[in-house]
CSV table of C-alpha atoms in Angstrom, one decimal:
chain,number,residue,atom,x,y,z
W,21,UNK,CA,-31.2,-7.1,-4.7
W,22,UNK,CA,-33.1,-10.3,-3.9
W,23,UNK,CA,-36.2,-10.7,-1.9
W,24,UNK,CA,-34.5,-12.8,0.7
W,25,UNK,CA,-32.2,-9.9,1.5
W,26,UNK,CA,-32.6,-7.5,4.3
W,27,UNK,CA,-31.7,-3.7,4.6
W,28,UNK,CA,-31.3,-1.3,7.7
W,29,UNK,CA,-32.6,2.3,7.7
W,30,UNK,CA,-31.3,4.4,10.4
W,31,UNK,CA,-32.9,7.8,10.9
W,32,UNK,CA,-31.2,10.4,13.6
W,33,UNK,CA,-33.6,13.0,14.3
W,34,UNK,CA,-34.3,15.8,16.8
W,35,UNK,CA,-36.6,13.8,19.1
W,36,UNK,CA,-35.5,10.2,18.4
W,37,UNK,CA,-33.1,8.2,16.7
W,38,UNK,CA,-34.8,5.1,14.9
W,39,UNK,CA,-33.7,2.2,13.2
W,40,UNK,CA,-35.7,-0.6,11.0
W,41,UNK,CA,-34.8,-3.8,9.3
W,42,UNK,CA,-37.0,-4.2,6.2
W,43,UNK,CA,-37.3,-6.3,3.2
W,44,UNK,CA,-36.7,-5.1,-0.3
W,45,UNK,CA,-40.5,-4.9,-0.6
W,46,UNK,CA,-40.8,-2.6,2.4
W,47,UNK,CA,-41.9,-5.1,4.9
W,48,UNK,CA,-40.6,-4.4,8.3
W,49,UNK,CA,-38.6,-7.1,10.1
W,50,UNK,CA,-37.4,-5.5,13.3
W,51,UNK,CA,-37.4,-1.8,14.7
W,52,UNK,CA,-35.6,0.0,17.6
W,53,UNK,CA,-35.7,3.6,19.0
W,54,UNK,CA,-33.9,5.6,21.5
W,55,UNK,CA,-34.5,9.4,22.5
W,56,UNK,CA,-32.1,11.9,21.2
W,57,UNK,CA,-30.3,13.3,24.0
W,58,UNK,CA,-30.2,17.0,23.5
W,59,UNK,CA,-28.4,19.0,26.1
W,60,UNK,CA,-30.4,22.5,26.3
W,61,UNK,CA,-28.2,25.7,27.3
W,62,UNK,CA,-31.1,28.0,27.1
W,63,UNK,CA,-34.2,28.6,25.1
W,64,UNK,CA,-33.6,27.4,21.6
W,65,UNK,CA,-29.8,26.7,22.3
W,66,UNK,CA,-28.8,23.2,22.7
W,67,UNK,CA,-25.8,20.9,21.8
W,68,UNK,CA,-25.6,17.1,21.1
W,69,UNK,CA,-22.6,15.3,21.9
W,70,UNK,CA,-21.3,13.3,19.0
W,71,UNK,CA,-20.2,10.3,21.3
W,72,UNK,CA,-23.8,9.9,22.5
W,73,UNK,CA,-25.0,9.7,19.0
W,74,UNK,CA,-22.3,6.9,18.4
W,75,UNK,CA,-23.3,5.0,21.6
W,76,UNK,CA,-27.1,5.0,20.6
W,77,UNK,CA,-26.5,4.1,17.1
W,78,UNK,CA,-24.3,1.0,18.3
W,79,UNK,CA,-27.0,0.0,20.8
W,80,UNK,CA,-29.8,0.5,18.4
W,81,UNK,CA,-27.9,-1.7,15.7
W,82,UNK,CA,-27.2,-4.5,18.5
W,83,UNK,CA,-31.0,-4.5,19.2
W,84,UNK,CA,-32.1,-4.4,15.7
W,85,UNK,CA,-29.7,-7.5,14.8
W,86,UNK,CA,-30.9,-9.4,17.9
W,87,UNK,CA,-34.6,-8.9,16.9
W,88,UNK,CA,-33.8,-10.0,13.3
W,89,UNK,CA,-34.6,-13.8,12.7
W,90,UNK,CA,-31.8,-13.9,10.1
W,91,UNK,CA,-29.3,-11.1,10.5
W,92,UNK,CA,-26.6,-12.6,8.0
W,93,UNK,CA,-29.2,-11.5,5.3
W,94,UNK,CA,-28.8,-8.0,6.1
W,95,UNK,CA,-26.8,-6.5,3.0
W,96,UNK,CA,-27.1,-2.6,3.3
W,97,UNK,CA,-27.2,0.3,5.7
W,98,UNK,CA,-28.7,3.6,5.1
W,99,UNK,CA,-28.6,6.9,7.0
W,100,UNK,CA,-31.0,9.8,7.2
W,101,UNK,CA,-30.4,12.7,9.6
W,102,UNK,CA,-31.5,16.1,10.7
W,103,UNK,CA,-29.9,18.7,8.3
W,104,UNK,CA,-27.5,21.7,8.9
W,105,UNK,CA,-26.1,20.4,12.1
W,106,UNK,CA,-22.4,19.0,11.9
W,107,UNK,CA,-19.4,18.1,13.8
W,108,UNK,CA,-15.6,19.4,13.4
W,109,UNK,CA,-13.4,16.5,13.5
W,110,UNK,CA,-9.5,16.2,13.8
W,111,UNK,CA,-7.3,14.5,11.3
W,112,UNK,CA,-8.2,11.0,13.0
W,113,UNK,CA,-11.9,11.7,12.8
W,114,UNK,CA,-12.4,12.4,16.7
W,115,UNK,CA,-15.0,15.0,17.4
W,116,UNK,CA,-13.5,18.3,18.4
W,117,UNK,CA,-16.5,19.9,20.0
W,118,UNK,CA,-20.3,19.2,20.7
W,119,UNK,CA,-22.7,19.6,17.6
W,120,UNK,CA,-24.7,22.8,17.8
W,121,UNK,CA,-28.4,21.8,17.1
W,122,UNK,CA,-30.0,22.6,13.7
W,123,UNK,CA,-32.5,25.1,15.7
W,124,UNK,CA,-29.9,26.6,17.7
W,125,UNK,CA,-29.9,30.4,17.9
W,126,UNK,CA,-26.4,31.2,19.0
W,127,UNK,CA,-25.1,31.9,15.4
W,128,UNK,CA,-28.0,34.8,14.8
W,129,UNK,CA,-25.4,37.6,15.4
W,130,UNK,CA,-22.6,36.1,13.5
W,131,UNK,CA,-24.8,35.8,10.4
W,132,UNK,CA,-26.3,39.4,10.7
W,133,UNK,CA,-22.5,40.5,10.7
W,134,UNK,CA,-21.9,38.5,7.8
W,135,UNK,CA,-25.2,39.6,6.1
W,136,UNK,CA,-23.8,43.3,6.3
W,137,UNK,CA,-20.5,42.5,4.6
W,138,UNK,CA,-21.8,40.4,1.6
W,139,UNK,CA,-24.4,40.7,-1.3
W,140,UNK,CA,-27.5,38.5,-0.2
W,141,UNK,CA,-28.6,38.1,-3.7
W,142,UNK,CA,-24.9,37.0,-4.9
W,143,UNK,CA,-24.9,34.4,-1.9
W,144,UNK,CA,-28.3,33.1,-3.1
W,145,UNK,CA,-27.1,33.1,-6.8
W,146,UNK,CA,-24.0,31.0,-6.2
W,147,UNK,CA,-25.4,28.6,-3.4
W,148,UNK,CA,-29.1,28.6,-4.0
W,149,UNK,CA,-29.3,29.3,0.1
W,150,UNK,CA,-30.6,32.3,1.8
W,151,UNK,CA,-28.5,33.7,4.5
W,152,UNK,CA,-29.8,32.6,7.9
W,153,UNK,CA,-28.5,31.6,11.4
W,154,UNK,CA,-29.8,27.8,10.8
W,155,UNK,CA,-27.5,27.0,7.9
W,156,UNK,CA,-24.3,25.1,8.3
W,157,UNK,CA,-22.2,28.0,7.3
W,158,UNK,CA,-23.6,29.9,10.3
W,159,UNK,CA,-22.5,27.1,12.7
W,160,UNK,CA,-18.8,27.0,11.0
W,161,UNK,CA,-18.7,30.8,11.5
W,162,UNK,CA,-20.0,30.7,15.1
W,163,UNK,CA,-17.4,28.0,16.0
W,164,UNK,CA,-14.7,30.1,14.3
W,165,UNK,CA,-15.4,32.9,16.6
W,166,UNK,CA,-16.3,31.1,19.7
W,167,UNK,CA,-14.5,27.7,19.6
W,168,UNK,CA,-11.3,28.9,17.9
W,169,UNK,CA,-9.1,25.9,19.1
W,170,UNK,CA,-11.6,23.4,17.6
W,171,UNK,CA,-12.0,25.6,14.5
W,172,UNK,CA,-8.0,25.8,14.0
W,173,UNK,CA,-7.6,22.0,14.6
W,174,UNK,CA,-10.6,20.7,12.5
W,175,UNK,CA,-9.7,18.8,9.2
W,176,UNK,CA,-13.3,18.2,8.3
W,177,UNK,CA,-16.7,19.2,9.0
W,178,UNK,CA,-19.2,16.2,9.0
W,179,UNK,CA,-23.0,16.3,8.7
W,180,UNK,CA,-24.3,13.7,11.3
W,181,UNK,CA,-25.0,10.8,8.6
W,182,UNK,CA,-21.3,11.4,7.5
W,183,UNK,CA,-20.0,11.3,10.8
W,184,UNK,CA,-21.6,8.0,11.7
W,185,UNK,CA,-20.6,6.4,8.3
W,186,UNK,CA,-17.1,7.5,9.2
W,187,UNK,CA,-17.4,5.8,12.7
W,188,UNK,CA,-18.8,2.8,11.1
W,189,UNK,CA,-16.3,2.3,8.1
W,190,UNK,CA,-13.4,4.9,8.6
W,191,UNK,CA,-14.4,6.4,5.2
W,192,UNK,CA,-15.4,10.2,4.6
W,193,UNK,CA,-18.4,10.4,2.4
W,194,UNK,CA,-21.6,12.2,2.1
W,195,UNK,CA,-24.5,12.6,-0.4
W,196,UNK,CA,-24.5,15.3,-3.0
W,197,UNK,CA,-26.8,17.7,-1.3
């Protein structure tokens, strides 16, 4: 990496989607932000629509490029996003259902039923995770029960960053975590 190159970081958060262009030394060149569109269905029950994330990411990227004095120097893009929320996609990568917010409480009963059927310690030993309604597994199990058509048609389940990377590149990838 040379000092004349620029980088873009995008953070998809629960409150805002933020983007920044910066130098390898960490100096900010440009920034842009949009509120995260959250569709509340009740107290602590909410969906995000994947298409809205994609629209907002595109708008933020256009804004960042327009504010950048030398956009041709941009060489890399990185995502950070909230965890545990994901989207089921079909074989073409199209979303099959809204994204259940990471904080959503709908999967509580599904996980309590699962907890009665499995050994909690064994789940923790294997995964390093405790059984709880916030986990990705809880959302997948909830979708299997409450959105059976989407669950059956799903070919992949992508975290937000992976979904957006797929939209930008056509590639399916994720981080090791």
